[in-house]
Amino acid sequence: MDNILPLESPSLSRRQLLNFLTGATIAATTSSILYVAGKFIIPIPEKTGVGGAILAKDVLGNPIPAAQILAEPPGTRALVAGLAGEPTYLIVKEDNTLDVIGIVDNCTHLGCTFPWNPTEQEFQCPCHGSLYAPDGSVIRGPAPLPLKIVQVAVIENSILILPWTETDPRTGKQPWWV
Ligand code: FES
């Protein structure tokens, strides 16, 4: 069974996220919403050879083939384990490629994780009501800062995640996390 978490609704997302974070027995709780095991059995190099990069992984620590994410519909926010294991949203674009920016699932208020609401096109933090735009900008506080972002690259069938150290494209300033 595969453990990528396409988030379709706020309530579903919370359950999926809990599974992701706790490593709960996924088969027992979310079998109907998770992908089929072994859908893409493609060898992926363990080391990327790219400085600072790690491979996007599933909840079990297995690298995720790019084809697996890209098989999802445009607009999908797929939750994967990113840098230092941080839950990170990868975004499938309209042209069925991955966005070069990933969104870290960690509210800048007090660190809650949050779902993507595809109807409202917002990330909605359940803890104190912060709302974020698709790019992670704050729509409504109390979140004081935009969401942390990371670089995403696809090489062959591997998904690489790298720290974002350049100017924050949303603010035009140095990233707050650097
Ligand atoms: Fe997200 Fe408080 S932790 S709004």
PDB file of C-alpha atoms and ligand atoms in Angstrom:
ATOM      1  CA  MET A   1       0.000   0.000   0.000  1.00  0.00           C
ATOM      2  CA  ASP A   2       1.168   3.462  -0.747  1.00  0.00           C
ATOM      3  CA  ASN A   3       1.015   6.286   1.669  1.00  0.00           C
ATOM      4  CA  ILE A   4       0.770   9.493  -0.281  1.00  0.00           C
ATOM      5  CA  LEU A   5      -2.047  11.576   1.015  1.00  0.00           C
ATOM      6  CA  PRO A   6      -4.098  13.389  -1.591  1.00  0.00           C
ATOM      7  CA  LEU A   7      -6.214  15.799   0.392  1.00  0.00           C
ATOM      8  CA  GLU A   8      -9.750  16.152  -0.835  1.00  0.00           C
ATOM      9  CA  SER A   9     -11.664  17.705   2.044  1.00  0.00           C
ATOM     10  CA  PRO A  10     -10.882  19.262   5.404  1.00  0.00           C
ATOM     11  CA  SER A  11     -12.247  16.378   7.436  1.00  0.00           C
ATOM     12  CA  LEU A  12     -10.617  13.764   5.286  1.00  0.00           C
ATOM     13  CA  SER A  13      -7.394  15.671   5.324  1.00  0.00           C
ATOM     14  CA  ARG A  14      -7.217  15.743   9.082  1.00  0.00           C
ATOM     15  CA  ARG A  15      -7.601  12.002   9.285  1.00  0.00           C
ATOM     16  CA  GLN A  16      -5.034  11.455   6.594  1.00  0.00           C
ATOM     17  CA  LEU A  17      -2.645  13.835   8.203  1.00  0.00           C
ATOM     18  CA  LEU A  18      -2.981  12.097  11.539  1.00  0.00           C
ATOM     19  CA  ASN A  19      -2.089   8.836   9.895  1.00  0.00           C
ATOM     20  CA  PHE A  20       0.860  10.410   8.201  1.00  0.00           C
ATOM     21  CA  LEU A  21       2.222  11.886  11.388  1.00  0.00           C
ATOM     22  CA  THR A  22       1.642   8.953  13.663  1.00  0.00           C
ATOM     23  CA  GLY A  23       2.396   6.120  11.312  1.00  0.00           C
ATOM     24  CA  ALA A  24      -0.908   4.590  12.260  1.00  0.00           C
ATOM     25  CA  THR A  25      -2.029   1.407  10.613  1.00  0.00           C
ATOM     26  CA  ILE A  26      -3.071   2.919   7.364  1.00  0.00           C
ATOM     27  CA  ALA A  27      -4.805  -0.147   6.056  1.00  0.00           C
ATOM     28  CA  ALA A  28      -7.180  -0.104   8.980  1.00  0.00           C
ATOM     29  CA  THR A  29      -8.151   3.522   8.729  1.00  0.00           C
ATOM     30  CA  THR A  30      -7.801   4.906   5.259  1.00  0.00           C
ATOM     31  CA  SER A  31      -7.624   2.025   2.864  1.00  0.00           C
ATOM     32  CA  SER A  32     -10.333   3.450   0.671  1.00  0.00           C
ATOM     33  CA  ILE A  33      -8.556   6.717   0.117  1.00  0.00           C
ATOM     34  CA  LEU A  34      -4.996   5.618  -0.298  1.00  0.00           C
ATOM     35  CA  TYR A  35      -3.352   4.454  -3.405  1.00  0.00           C
ATOM     36  CA  VAL A  36      -2.816   0.862  -4.355  1.00  0.00           C
ATOM     37  CA  ALA A  37       0.391  -0.735  -3.207  1.00  0.00           C
ATOM     38  CA  GLY A  38       2.960  -1.383  -5.815  1.00  0.00           C
ATOM     39  CA  LYS A  39       1.263   0.802  -8.362  1.00  0.00           C
ATOM     40  CA  PHE A  40       4.646   2.036  -9.444  1.00  0.00           C
ATOM     41  CA  ILE A  41       7.494  -0.251  -8.588  1.00  0.00           C
ATOM     42  CA  ILE A  42      10.368   1.700 -10.006  1.00  0.00           C
ATOM     43  CA  PRO A  43      13.883   1.720  -8.569  1.00  0.00           C
ATOM     44  CA  ILE A  44      14.965   5.080  -7.197  1.00  0.00           C
ATOM     45  CA  PRO A  45      18.498   5.984  -6.165  1.00  0.00           C
ATOM     46  CA  GLU A  46      18.883   6.329  -2.413  1.00  0.00           C
ATOM     47  CA  LYS A  47      21.240   9.273  -2.690  1.00  0.00           C
ATOM     48  CA  THR A  48      20.433  12.116  -4.987  1.00  0.00           C
ATOM     49  CA  GLY A  49      23.920  13.494  -5.543  1.00  0.00           C
ATOM     50  CA  VAL A  50      22.436  16.991  -5.423  1.00  0.00           C
ATOM     51  CA  GLY A  51      23.697  19.152  -2.559  1.00  0.00           C
ATOM     52  CA  GLY A  52      21.182  19.587   0.246  1.00  0.00           C
ATOM     53  CA  ALA A  53      18.554  17.549  -1.523  1.00  0.00           C
ATOM     54  CA  ILE A  54      16.602  14.646  -0.170  1.00  0.00           C
ATOM     55  CA  LEU A  55      14.136  12.363  -1.881  1.00  0.00           C
ATOM     56  CA  ALA A  56      10.446  12.877  -1.120  1.00  0.00           C
ATOM     57  CA  LYS A  57       9.306   9.909   0.930  1.00  0.00           C
ATOM     58  CA  ASP A  58       6.147   8.303   2.140  1.00  0.00           C
ATOM     59  CA  VAL A  59       5.162   7.679   5.726  1.00  0.00           C
ATOM     60  CA  LEU A  60       7.207   4.493   5.820  1.00  0.00           C
ATOM     61  CA  GLY A  61      10.320   6.270   4.632  1.00  0.00           C
ATOM     62  CA  ASN A  62      10.243   4.910   1.111  1.00  0.00           C
ATOM     63  CA  PRO A  63      11.110   7.241  -1.781  1.00  0.00           C
ATOM     64  CA  ILE A  64       8.088   8.171  -3.854  1.00  0.00           C
ATOM     65  CA  PRO A  65       8.308   7.832  -7.640  1.00  0.00           C
ATOM     66  CA  ALA A  66       7.380  11.047  -9.424  1.00  0.00           C
ATOM     67  CA  ALA A  67       5.005   9.132 -11.689  1.00  0.00           C
ATOM     68  CA  GLN A  68       2.953   8.212  -8.660  1.00  0.00           C
ATOM     69  CA  ILE A  69       2.264  11.828  -7.740  1.00  0.00           C
ATOM     70  CA  LEU A  70       1.863  12.936 -11.341  1.00  0.00           C
ATOM     71  CA  ALA A  71      -0.843  10.348 -11.910  1.00  0.00           C
ATOM     72  CA  GLU A  72      -3.053  12.444  -9.652  1.00  0.00           C
ATOM     73  CA  PRO A  73      -5.386  15.118 -11.060  1.00  0.00           C
ATOM     74  CA  PRO A  74      -4.150  18.679 -11.522  1.00  0.00           C
ATOM     75  CA  GLY A  75      -4.610  20.670  -8.361  1.00  0.00           C
ATOM     76  CA  THR A  76      -3.770  17.766  -6.084  1.00  0.00           C
ATOM     77  CA  ARG A  77      -1.815  18.620  -2.969  1.00  0.00           C
ATOM     78  CA  ALA A  78       0.047  15.455  -2.059  1.00  0.00           C
ATOM     79  CA  LEU A  79       1.496  15.250   1.412  1.00  0.00           C
ATOM     80  CA  VAL A  80       4.957  13.703   1.618  1.00  0.00           C
ATOM     81  CA  ALA A  81       7.830  13.619   4.079  1.00  0.00           C
ATOM     82  CA  GLY A  82      10.242  16.376   3.114  1.00  0.00           C
ATOM     83  CA  LEU A  83      13.332  17.951   4.627  1.00  0.00           C
ATOM     84  CA  ALA A  84      14.000  16.661   8.146  1.00  0.00           C
ATOM     85  CA  GLY A  85      10.822  14.657   7.784  1.00  0.00           C
ATOM     86  CA  GLU A  86       8.638  17.763   7.648  1.00  0.00           C
ATOM     87  CA  PRO A  87       5.226  17.069   6.118  1.00  0.00           C
ATOM     88  CA  THR A  88       5.314  18.880   2.806  1.00  0.00           C
ATOM     89  CA  TYR A  89       2.687  19.475   0.164  1.00  0.00           C
ATOM     90  CA  LEU A  90       3.652  18.808  -3.431  1.00  0.00           C
ATOM     91  CA  ILE A  91       1.410  20.446  -5.990  1.00  0.00           C
ATOM     92  CA  VAL A  92       0.341  18.905  -9.287  1.00  0.00           C
ATOM     93  CA  LYS A  93      -0.028  21.695 -11.837  1.00  0.00           C
ATOM     94  CA  GLU A  94      -2.502  21.948 -14.706  1.00  0.00           C
ATOM     95  CA  ASP A  95       0.111  20.697 -17.159  1.00  0.00           C
ATOM     96  CA  ASN A  96       0.638  17.572 -15.040  1.00  0.00           C
ATOM     97  CA  THR A  97       4.033  18.581 -13.811  1.00  0.00           C
ATOM     98  CA  LEU A  98       5.056  19.236 -10.244  1.00  0.00           C
ATOM     99  CA  ASP A  99       5.259  22.804  -9.029  1.00  0.00           C
ATOM    100  CA  VAL A 100       8.843  23.792  -8.274  1.00  0.00           C
ATOM    101  CA  ILE A 101       7.662  25.113  -4.920  1.00  0.00           C
ATOM    102  CA  GLY A 102       6.488  22.840  -2.136  1.00  0.00           C
ATOM    103  CA  ILE A 103       4.584  24.082   0.918  1.00  0.00           C
ATOM    104  CA  VAL A 104       5.643  22.931   4.372  1.00  0.00           C
ATOM    105  CA  ASP A 105       2.705  21.768   6.458  1.00  0.00           C
ATOM    106  CA  ASN A 106       3.550  23.678   9.633  1.00  0.00           C
ATOM    107  CA  CYS A 107       1.447  26.672  10.652  1.00  0.00           C
ATOM    108  CA  THR A 108       3.544  29.737  11.428  1.00  0.00           C
ATOM    109  CA  HIS A 109       1.352  30.561  14.411  1.00  0.00           C
ATOM    110  CA  LEU A 110       1.972  27.675  16.785  1.00  0.00           C
ATOM    111  CA  GLY A 111       3.009  24.880  14.497  1.00  0.00           C
ATOM    112  CA  CYS A 112      -0.175  22.945  13.847  1.00  0.00           C
ATOM    113  CA  THR A 113      -0.509  20.921  10.703  1.00  0.00           C
ATOM    114  CA  PHE A 114      -3.387  21.759   8.418  1.00  0.00           C
ATOM    115  CA  PRO A 115      -5.361  20.470   5.448  1.00  0.00           C
ATOM    116  CA  TRP A 116      -5.829  21.849   1.972  1.00  0.00           C
ATOM    117  CA  ASN A 117      -9.415  22.838   1.235  1.00  0.00           C
ATOM    118  CA  PRO A 118      -9.865  22.374  -2.529  1.00  0.00           C
ATOM    119  CA  THR A 119     -13.251  24.111  -2.560  1.00  0.00           C
ATOM    120  CA  GLU A 120     -12.013  27.255  -0.895  1.00  0.00           C
ATOM    121  CA  GLN A 121      -8.547  26.915  -2.451  1.00  0.00           C
ATOM    122  CA  GLU A 122      -6.973  27.575   0.918  1.00  0.00           C
ATOM    123  CA  PHE A 123      -4.849  25.879   3.509  1.00  0.00           C
ATOM    124  CA  GLN A 124      -6.965  26.087   6.658  1.00  0.00           C
ATOM    125  CA  CYS A 125      -5.380  25.677  10.048  1.00  0.00           C
ATOM    126  CA  PRO A 126      -7.796  23.956  12.419  1.00  0.00           C
ATOM    127  CA  CYS A 127      -6.114  25.177  15.592  1.00  0.00           C
ATOM    128  CA  HIS A 128      -6.835  28.910  15.594  1.00  0.00           C
ATOM    129  CA  GLY A 129      -8.301  29.578  12.191  1.00  0.00           C
ATOM    130  CA  SER A 130      -5.416  30.882  10.142  1.00  0.00           C
ATOM    131  CA  LEU A 131      -5.978  30.781   6.403  1.00  0.00           C
ATOM    132  CA  TYR A 132      -3.298  30.593   3.735  1.00  0.00           C
ATOM    133  CA  ALA A 133      -3.477  31.142  -0.016  1.00  0.00           C
ATOM    134  CA  PRO A 134      -2.325  28.386  -2.393  1.00  0.00           C
ATOM    135  CA  ASP A 135       1.180  29.869  -2.388  1.00  0.00           C
ATOM    136  CA  GLY A 136       1.287  29.864   1.422  1.00  0.00           C
ATOM    137  CA  SER A 137       0.702  33.583   1.907  1.00  0.00           C
ATOM    138  CA  VAL A 138      -1.360  34.528   4.936  1.00  0.00           C
ATOM    139  CA  ILE A 139      -4.975  35.372   4.137  1.00  0.00           C
ATOM    140  CA  ARG A 140      -6.058  35.570   7.756  1.00  0.00           C
ATOM    141  CA  GLY A 141      -4.142  35.349  11.018  1.00  0.00           C
ATOM    142  CA  PRO A 142      -3.231  34.825  13.727  1.00  0.00           C
ATOM    143  CA  ALA A 143      -0.464  33.309  11.587  1.00  0.00           C
ATOM    144  CA  PRO A 144       2.214  36.013  11.457  1.00  0.00           C
ATOM    145  CA  LEU A 145       4.230  34.758   8.501  1.00  0.00           C
ATOM    146  CA  PRO A 146       3.783  32.971   5.197  1.00  0.00           C
ATOM    147  CA  LEU A 147       4.308  29.248   5.177  1.00  0.00           C
ATOM    148  CA  LYS A 148       7.805  27.926   4.705  1.00  0.00           C
ATOM    149  CA  ILE A 149       8.504  26.769   1.176  1.00  0.00           C
ATOM    150  CA  VAL A 150      10.986  24.336  -0.331  1.00  0.00           C
ATOM    151  CA  GLN A 151      12.311  23.694  -3.813  1.00  0.00           C
ATOM    152  CA  VAL A 152      10.998  20.688  -5.676  1.00  0.00           C
ATOM    153  CA  ALA A 153      12.691  19.083  -8.656  1.00  0.00           C
ATOM    154  CA  VAL A 154      11.995  15.960 -10.660  1.00  0.00           C
ATOM    155  CA  ILE A 155      14.946  14.037 -12.054  1.00  0.00           C
ATOM    156  CA  GLU A 156      13.942  11.030 -14.079  1.00  0.00           C
ATOM    157  CA  ASN A 157      11.406   9.426 -11.775  1.00  0.00           C
ATOM    158  CA  SER A 158      12.691  10.820  -8.493  1.00  0.00           C
ATOM    159  CA  ILE A 159      11.337  13.792  -6.560  1.00  0.00           C
ATOM    160  CA  LEU A 160      13.998  15.922  -4.938  1.00  0.00           C
ATOM    161  CA  ILE A 161      13.294  18.411  -2.171  1.00  0.00           C
ATOM    162  CA  LEU A 162      15.818  21.132  -1.389  1.00  0.00           C
ATOM    163  CA  PRO A 163      15.917  24.013   1.075  1.00  0.00           C
ATOM    164  CA  TRP A 164      14.597  27.322  -0.273  1.00  0.00           C
ATOM    165  CA  THR A 165      17.288  29.901   0.425  1.00  0.00           C
ATOM    166  CA  GLU A 166      16.584  32.434  -2.303  1.00  0.00           C
ATOM    167  CA  THR A 167      14.343  35.470  -2.045  1.00  0.00           C
ATOM    168  CA  ASP A 168      10.859  34.549  -0.938  1.00  0.00           C
ATOM    169  CA  PRO A 169       8.778  35.106  -4.106  1.00  0.00           C
ATOM    170  CA  ARG A 170       5.748  36.069  -2.030  1.00  0.00           C
ATOM    171  CA  THR A 171       7.416  38.840  -0.057  1.00  0.00           C
ATOM    172  CA  GLY A 172      10.426  39.791  -2.171  1.00  0.00           C
ATOM    173  CA  LYS A 173      12.514  39.461   0.974  1.00  0.00           C
ATOM    174  CA  GLN A 174      14.969  37.028   2.485  1.00  0.00           C
ATOM    175  CA  PRO A 175      13.052  33.979   3.717  1.00  0.00           C
ATOM    176  CA  TRP A 176      12.183  34.186   7.396  1.00  0.00           C
ATOM    177  CA  TRP A 177      13.421  30.611   7.953  1.00  0.00           C
ATOM    178  CA  VAL A 178      16.936  31.199   6.610  1.00  0.00           C
TER     179      VAL A 178
HETATM  180 FE1  FES B   1      -2.352  27.520  13.132  1.00  0.00          FE
HETATM  181 FE2  FES B   1      -2.657  28.705  15.529  1.00  0.00          FE
HETATM  182  S1  FES B   1      -1.387  27.010  15.009  1.00  0.00           S
HETATM  183  S2  FES B   1      -3.626  29.186  13.649  1.00  0.00           S
END
